[in-house]
Tab-separated table of C-alpha atoms and ligand atoms in Angstrom:
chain	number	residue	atom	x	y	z
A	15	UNK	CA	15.883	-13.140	-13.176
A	16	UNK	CA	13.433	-14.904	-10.636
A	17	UNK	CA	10.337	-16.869	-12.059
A	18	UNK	CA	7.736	-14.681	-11.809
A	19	UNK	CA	3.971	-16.295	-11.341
A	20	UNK	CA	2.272	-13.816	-12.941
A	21	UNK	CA	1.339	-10.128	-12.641
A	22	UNK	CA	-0.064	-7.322	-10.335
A	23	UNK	CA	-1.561	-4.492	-11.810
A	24	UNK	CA	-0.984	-0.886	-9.746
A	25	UNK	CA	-2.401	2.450	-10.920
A	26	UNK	CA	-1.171	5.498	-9.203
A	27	UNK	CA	-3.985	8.903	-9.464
A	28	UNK	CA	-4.361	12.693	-8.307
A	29	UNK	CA	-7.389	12.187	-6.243
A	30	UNK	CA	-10.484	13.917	-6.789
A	31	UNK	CA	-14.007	13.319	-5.816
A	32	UNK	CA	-15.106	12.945	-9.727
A	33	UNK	CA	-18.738	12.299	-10.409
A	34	UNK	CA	-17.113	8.491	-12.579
A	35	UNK	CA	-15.755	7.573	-9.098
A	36	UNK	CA	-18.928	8.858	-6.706
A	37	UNK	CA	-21.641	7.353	-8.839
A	38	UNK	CA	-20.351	3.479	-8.137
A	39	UNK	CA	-20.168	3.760	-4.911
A	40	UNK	CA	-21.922	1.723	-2.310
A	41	UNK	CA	-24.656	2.660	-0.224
A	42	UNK	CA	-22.468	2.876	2.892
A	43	UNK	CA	-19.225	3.911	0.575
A	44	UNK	CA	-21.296	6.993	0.299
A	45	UNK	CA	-22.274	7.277	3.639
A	46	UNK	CA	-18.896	6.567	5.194
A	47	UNK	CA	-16.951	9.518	2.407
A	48	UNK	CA	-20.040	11.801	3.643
A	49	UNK	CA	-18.762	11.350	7.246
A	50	UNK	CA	-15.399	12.024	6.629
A	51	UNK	CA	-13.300	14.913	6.805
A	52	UNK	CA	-12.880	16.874	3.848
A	53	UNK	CA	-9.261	16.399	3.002
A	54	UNK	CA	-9.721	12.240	2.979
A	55	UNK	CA	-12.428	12.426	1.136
A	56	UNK	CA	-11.160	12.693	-2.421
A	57	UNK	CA	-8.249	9.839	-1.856
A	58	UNK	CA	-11.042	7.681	-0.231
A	59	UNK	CA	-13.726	8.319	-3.366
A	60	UNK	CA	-10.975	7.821	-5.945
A	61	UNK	CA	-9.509	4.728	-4.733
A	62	UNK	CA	-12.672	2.904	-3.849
A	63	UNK	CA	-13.851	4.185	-7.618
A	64	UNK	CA	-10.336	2.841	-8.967
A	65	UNK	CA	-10.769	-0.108	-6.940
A	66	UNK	CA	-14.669	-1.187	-8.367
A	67	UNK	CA	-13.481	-0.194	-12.112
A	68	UNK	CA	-10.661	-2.881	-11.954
A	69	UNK	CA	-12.689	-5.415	-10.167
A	70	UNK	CA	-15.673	-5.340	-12.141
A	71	UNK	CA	-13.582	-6.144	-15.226
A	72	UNK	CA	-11.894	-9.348	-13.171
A	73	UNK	CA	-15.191	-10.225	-12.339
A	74	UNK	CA	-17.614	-9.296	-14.935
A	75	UNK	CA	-19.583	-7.217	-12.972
A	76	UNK	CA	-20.718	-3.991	-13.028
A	77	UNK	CA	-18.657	-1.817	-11.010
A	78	UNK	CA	-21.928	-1.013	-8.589
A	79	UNK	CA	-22.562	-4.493	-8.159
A	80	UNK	CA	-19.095	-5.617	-6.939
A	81	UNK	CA	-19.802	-6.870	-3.640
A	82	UNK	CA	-17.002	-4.808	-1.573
A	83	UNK	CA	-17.894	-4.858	2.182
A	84	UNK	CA	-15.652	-3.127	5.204
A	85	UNK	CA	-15.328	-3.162	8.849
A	86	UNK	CA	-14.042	-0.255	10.394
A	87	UNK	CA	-10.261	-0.206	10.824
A	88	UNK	CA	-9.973	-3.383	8.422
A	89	UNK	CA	-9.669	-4.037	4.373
A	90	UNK	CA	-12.189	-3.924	2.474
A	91	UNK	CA	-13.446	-7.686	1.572
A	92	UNK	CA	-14.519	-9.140	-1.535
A	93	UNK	CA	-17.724	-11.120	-0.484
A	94	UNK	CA	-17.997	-14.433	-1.992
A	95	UNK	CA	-14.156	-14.319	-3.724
A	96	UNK	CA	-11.940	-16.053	-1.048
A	97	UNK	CA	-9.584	-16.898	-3.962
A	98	UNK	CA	-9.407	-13.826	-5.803
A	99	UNK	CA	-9.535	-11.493	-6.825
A	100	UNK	CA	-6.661	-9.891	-4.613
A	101	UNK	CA	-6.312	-5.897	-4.364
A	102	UNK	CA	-4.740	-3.456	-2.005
A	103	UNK	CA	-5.012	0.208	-1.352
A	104	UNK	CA	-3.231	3.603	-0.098
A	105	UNK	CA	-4.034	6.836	-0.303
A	106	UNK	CA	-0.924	9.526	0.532
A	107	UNK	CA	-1.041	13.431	0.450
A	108	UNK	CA	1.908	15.025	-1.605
A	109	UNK	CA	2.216	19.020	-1.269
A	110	UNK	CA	-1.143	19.125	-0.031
A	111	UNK	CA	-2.609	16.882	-3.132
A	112	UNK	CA	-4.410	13.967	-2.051
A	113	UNK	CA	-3.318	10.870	-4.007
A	114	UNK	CA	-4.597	7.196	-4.507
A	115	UNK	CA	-3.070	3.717	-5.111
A	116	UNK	CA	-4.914	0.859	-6.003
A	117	UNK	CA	-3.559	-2.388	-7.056
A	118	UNK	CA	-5.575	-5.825	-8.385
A	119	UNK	CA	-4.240	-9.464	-8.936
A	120	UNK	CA	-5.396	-12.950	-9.820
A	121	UNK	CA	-2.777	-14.759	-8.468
A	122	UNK	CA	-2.091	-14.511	-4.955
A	123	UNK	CA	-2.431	-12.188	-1.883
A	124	UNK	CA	-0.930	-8.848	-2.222
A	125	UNK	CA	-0.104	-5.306	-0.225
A	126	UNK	CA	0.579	-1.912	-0.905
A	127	UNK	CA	1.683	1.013	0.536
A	128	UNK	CA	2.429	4.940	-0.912
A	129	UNK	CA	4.618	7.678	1.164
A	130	UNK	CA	6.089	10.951	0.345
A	131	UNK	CA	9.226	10.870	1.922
A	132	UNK	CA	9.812	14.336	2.180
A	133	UNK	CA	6.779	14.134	4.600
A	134	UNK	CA	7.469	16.192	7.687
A	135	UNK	CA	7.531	13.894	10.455
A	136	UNK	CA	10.145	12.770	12.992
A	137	UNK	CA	11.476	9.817	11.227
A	138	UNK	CA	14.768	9.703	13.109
A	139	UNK	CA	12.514	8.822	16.245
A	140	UNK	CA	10.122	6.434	14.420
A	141	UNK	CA	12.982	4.125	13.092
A	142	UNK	CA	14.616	3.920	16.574
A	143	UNK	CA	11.466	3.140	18.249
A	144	UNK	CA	9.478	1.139	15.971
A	145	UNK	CA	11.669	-0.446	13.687
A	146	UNK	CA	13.999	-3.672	14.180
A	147	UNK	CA	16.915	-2.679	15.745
A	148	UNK	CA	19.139	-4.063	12.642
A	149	UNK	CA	17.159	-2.092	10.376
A	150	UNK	CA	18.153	0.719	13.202
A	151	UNK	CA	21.255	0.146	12.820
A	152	UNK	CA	21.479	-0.491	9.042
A	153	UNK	CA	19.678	3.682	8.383
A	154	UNK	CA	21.316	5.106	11.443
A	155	UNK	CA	24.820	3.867	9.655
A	156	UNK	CA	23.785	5.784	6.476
A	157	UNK	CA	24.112	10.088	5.492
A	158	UNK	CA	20.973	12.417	6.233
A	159	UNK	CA	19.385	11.766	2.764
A	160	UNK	CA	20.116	8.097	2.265
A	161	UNK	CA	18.836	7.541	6.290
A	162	UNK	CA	15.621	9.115	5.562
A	163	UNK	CA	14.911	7.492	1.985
A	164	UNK	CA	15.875	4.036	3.502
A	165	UNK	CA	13.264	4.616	6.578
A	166	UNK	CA	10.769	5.017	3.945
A	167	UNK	CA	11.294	2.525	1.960
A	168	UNK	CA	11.038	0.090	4.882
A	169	UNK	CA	8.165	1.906	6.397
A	170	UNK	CA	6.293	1.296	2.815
A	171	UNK	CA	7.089	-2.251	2.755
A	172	UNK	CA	6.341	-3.138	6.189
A	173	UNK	CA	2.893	-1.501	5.549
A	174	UNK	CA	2.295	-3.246	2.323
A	175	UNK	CA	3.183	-6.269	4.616
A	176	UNK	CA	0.728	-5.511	6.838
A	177	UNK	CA	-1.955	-4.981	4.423
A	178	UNK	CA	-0.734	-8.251	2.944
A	179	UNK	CA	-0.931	-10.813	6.359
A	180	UNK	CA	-3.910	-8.485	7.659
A	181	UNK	CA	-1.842	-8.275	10.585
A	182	UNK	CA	-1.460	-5.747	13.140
A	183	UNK	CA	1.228	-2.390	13.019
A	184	UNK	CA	3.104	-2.313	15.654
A	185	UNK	CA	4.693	-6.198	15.683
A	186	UNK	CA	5.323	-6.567	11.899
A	187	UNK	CA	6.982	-2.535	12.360
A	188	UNK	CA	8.878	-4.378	14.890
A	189	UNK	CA	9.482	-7.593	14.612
A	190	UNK	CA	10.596	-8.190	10.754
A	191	UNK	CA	13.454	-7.721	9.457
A	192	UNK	CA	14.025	-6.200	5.961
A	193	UNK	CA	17.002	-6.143	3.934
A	194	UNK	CA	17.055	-3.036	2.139
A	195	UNK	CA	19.087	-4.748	-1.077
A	196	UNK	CA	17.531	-4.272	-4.810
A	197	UNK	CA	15.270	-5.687	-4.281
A	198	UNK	CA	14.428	-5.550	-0.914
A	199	UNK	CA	14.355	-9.125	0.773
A	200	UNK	CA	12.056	-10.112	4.204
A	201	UNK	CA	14.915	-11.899	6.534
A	202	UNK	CA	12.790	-12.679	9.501
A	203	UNK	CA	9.117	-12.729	9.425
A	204	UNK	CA	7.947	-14.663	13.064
A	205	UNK	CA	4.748	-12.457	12.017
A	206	UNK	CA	3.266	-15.594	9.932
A	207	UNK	CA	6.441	-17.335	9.180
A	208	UNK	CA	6.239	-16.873	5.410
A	209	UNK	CA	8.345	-15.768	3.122
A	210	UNK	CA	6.385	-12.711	1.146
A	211	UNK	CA	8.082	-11.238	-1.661
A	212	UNK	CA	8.907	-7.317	-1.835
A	213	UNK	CA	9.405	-4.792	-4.399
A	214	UNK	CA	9.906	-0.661	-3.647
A	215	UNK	CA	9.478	1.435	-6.652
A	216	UNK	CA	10.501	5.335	-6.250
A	217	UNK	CA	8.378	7.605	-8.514
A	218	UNK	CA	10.648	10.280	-8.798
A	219	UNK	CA	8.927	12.474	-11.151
A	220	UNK	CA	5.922	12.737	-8.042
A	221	UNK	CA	7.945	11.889	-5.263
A	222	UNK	CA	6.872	9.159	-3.901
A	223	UNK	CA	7.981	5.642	-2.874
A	224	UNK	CA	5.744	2.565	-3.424
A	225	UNK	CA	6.083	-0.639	-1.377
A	226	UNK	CA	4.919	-3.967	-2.499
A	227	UNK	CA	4.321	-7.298	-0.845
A	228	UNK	CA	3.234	-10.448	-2.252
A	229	UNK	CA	2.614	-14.197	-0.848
A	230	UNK	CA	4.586	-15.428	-4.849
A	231	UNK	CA	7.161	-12.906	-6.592
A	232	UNK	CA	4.904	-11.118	-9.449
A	233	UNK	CA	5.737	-9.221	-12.131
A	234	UNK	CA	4.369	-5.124	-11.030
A	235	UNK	CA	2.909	-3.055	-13.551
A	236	UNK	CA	2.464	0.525	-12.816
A	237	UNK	CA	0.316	2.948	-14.500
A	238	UNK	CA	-0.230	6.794	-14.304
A	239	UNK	CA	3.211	6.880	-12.282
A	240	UNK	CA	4.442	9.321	-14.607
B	21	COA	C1	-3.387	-0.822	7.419
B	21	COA	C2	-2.639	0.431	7.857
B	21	COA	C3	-1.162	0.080	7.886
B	21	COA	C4	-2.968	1.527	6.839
B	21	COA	O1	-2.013	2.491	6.802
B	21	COA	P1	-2.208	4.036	6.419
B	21	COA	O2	-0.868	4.501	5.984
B	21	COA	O3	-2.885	4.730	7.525
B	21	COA	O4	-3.237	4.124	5.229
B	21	COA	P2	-3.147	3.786	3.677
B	21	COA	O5	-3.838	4.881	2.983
B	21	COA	O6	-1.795	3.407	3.191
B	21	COA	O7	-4.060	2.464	3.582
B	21	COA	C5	-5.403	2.504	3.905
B	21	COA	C6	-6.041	1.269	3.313
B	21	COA	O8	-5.511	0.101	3.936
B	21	COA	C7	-6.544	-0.886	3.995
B	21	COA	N1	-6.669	-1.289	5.398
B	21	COA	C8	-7.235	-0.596	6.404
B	21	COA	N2	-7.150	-1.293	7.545
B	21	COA	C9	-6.518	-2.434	7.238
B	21	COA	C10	-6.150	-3.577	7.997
B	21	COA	N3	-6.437	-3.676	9.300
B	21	COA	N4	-5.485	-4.580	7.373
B	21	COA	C11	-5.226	-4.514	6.047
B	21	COA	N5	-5.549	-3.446	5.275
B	21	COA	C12	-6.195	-2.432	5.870
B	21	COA	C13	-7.822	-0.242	3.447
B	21	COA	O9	-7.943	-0.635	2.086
B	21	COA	C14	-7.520	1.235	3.568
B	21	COA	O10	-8.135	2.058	2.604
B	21	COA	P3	-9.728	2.135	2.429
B	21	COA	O11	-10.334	2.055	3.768
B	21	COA	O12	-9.938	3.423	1.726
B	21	COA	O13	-10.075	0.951	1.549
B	21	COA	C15	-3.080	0.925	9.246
B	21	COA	O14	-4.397	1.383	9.183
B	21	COA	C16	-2.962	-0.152	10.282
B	21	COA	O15	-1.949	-0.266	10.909
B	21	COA	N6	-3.992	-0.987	10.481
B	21	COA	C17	-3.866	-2.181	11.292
B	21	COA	C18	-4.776	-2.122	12.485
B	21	COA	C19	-4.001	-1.604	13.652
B	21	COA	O16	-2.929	-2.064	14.004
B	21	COA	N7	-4.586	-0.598	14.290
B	21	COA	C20	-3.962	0.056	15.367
B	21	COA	C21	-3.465	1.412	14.905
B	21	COA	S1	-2.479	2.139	16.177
């Protein structure tokens, strides 16, 4: 077993727009779930309520005061805490239910992504078009179920990648290269050149598959994946 540096913490919820999650909110946390559609609205309010919750405590805030700022179409930034606090975020939709993801570390940089992959899209078309073409090669080589579970699992780990380098879809979707061994390993990365550390979790009793990146391997907890 590989030396672990210590741990990231990873709590999986049904969303819902409780009044615990809407009453820390930010100003303009408020104003940006008021503007949005109905349907991301619950995923949005519980993670960002998750998110607060398990920051204040690294912090010793109050979960109101935690000074989380966003641009649109980036993270979510922890003023004043260049070196940590670390967190990441997804929100996915299973049979209709919204659901959140929020994970928290102290030691390093991490991403994370959550996908039903019995989603209905075309994923045939999405892993010959915007994966690596040995990654192609590796789920085009594999039966109907095993093809569409391995496109997930890669799609969920490139996106926790992304949300790890704060880098851009397309080229990381592209241009790394995952293994998809137990557990996964990053081959090429001419992204940043560094050598994050993966981990895919499926939660079979809800269906879903979790991808994990990290700048040092970590030990993951979950909780409320069962
Ligand atoms: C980051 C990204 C992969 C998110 O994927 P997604 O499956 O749509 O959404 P998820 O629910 O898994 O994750 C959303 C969370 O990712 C985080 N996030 C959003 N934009 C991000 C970015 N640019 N980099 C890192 N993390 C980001 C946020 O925490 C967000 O949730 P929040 O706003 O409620 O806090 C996607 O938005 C992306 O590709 N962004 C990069 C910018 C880009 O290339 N834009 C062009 C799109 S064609």
């Amino acid at each position: 077993m590989s030396q672990t540096f210590g741990t990231a913490c990873l709590w999986i919820a049904p969303a819902k727009e409780a009044p615990c999650h809407l009453s820390v909110l930010s100003p303009a946390e408020r104003i940006r779930a008021e503007g949005m559609h109905p349907a991301g609205r619950p995923a949005f309010v519980t993670a960002r309520g998750l998110l607060r919750r398990r920051l204040a405590r690294m912090t010793g805030l109050s979960p109101e005061a935690v000074p989380l700022t966003q641009q649109p179409g980036q993270a979510p930034v922890l003023e004043g805490h260049a070196y940590g606090p670390y967190f990441s975020v997804s929100h996915t939709q299973l049979d209709g239910r919204p659901f959140a993801a929020v994970a928290v570390s102290s030691v390093c940089p991490i991403g994370i992504d959550l996908e039903d992959p019995a989603r209905a899209v075309d994923w045939r078309r999405m892993a010959a078009r915007r994966l690596h073409p040995g990654e192609w090669a590796a789920i085009a080589a594999r039966d109907e179920g095993a093809a569409r579970q391995m496109f997930f699992d890669l799609w969920c780990l490139k996106e926790a990648l992304v949300k790890l380098m704060g880098a851009s879809l397309l080229p990381v979707l592209s241009r790394t290269r995952i293994a998809p061994d137990r557990p996964p390993r990053l081959l090429d990365n001419p992204i940043d050149g560094r050598r994050h550390v993966l981990a895919l979790a499926h939660v079979r009793r809800r269906r879903l598959t979790l991808g994990m990146a990290a700048a040092r391997t970590l030990d993951w907890r979950l909780y409320g994946a069962d």
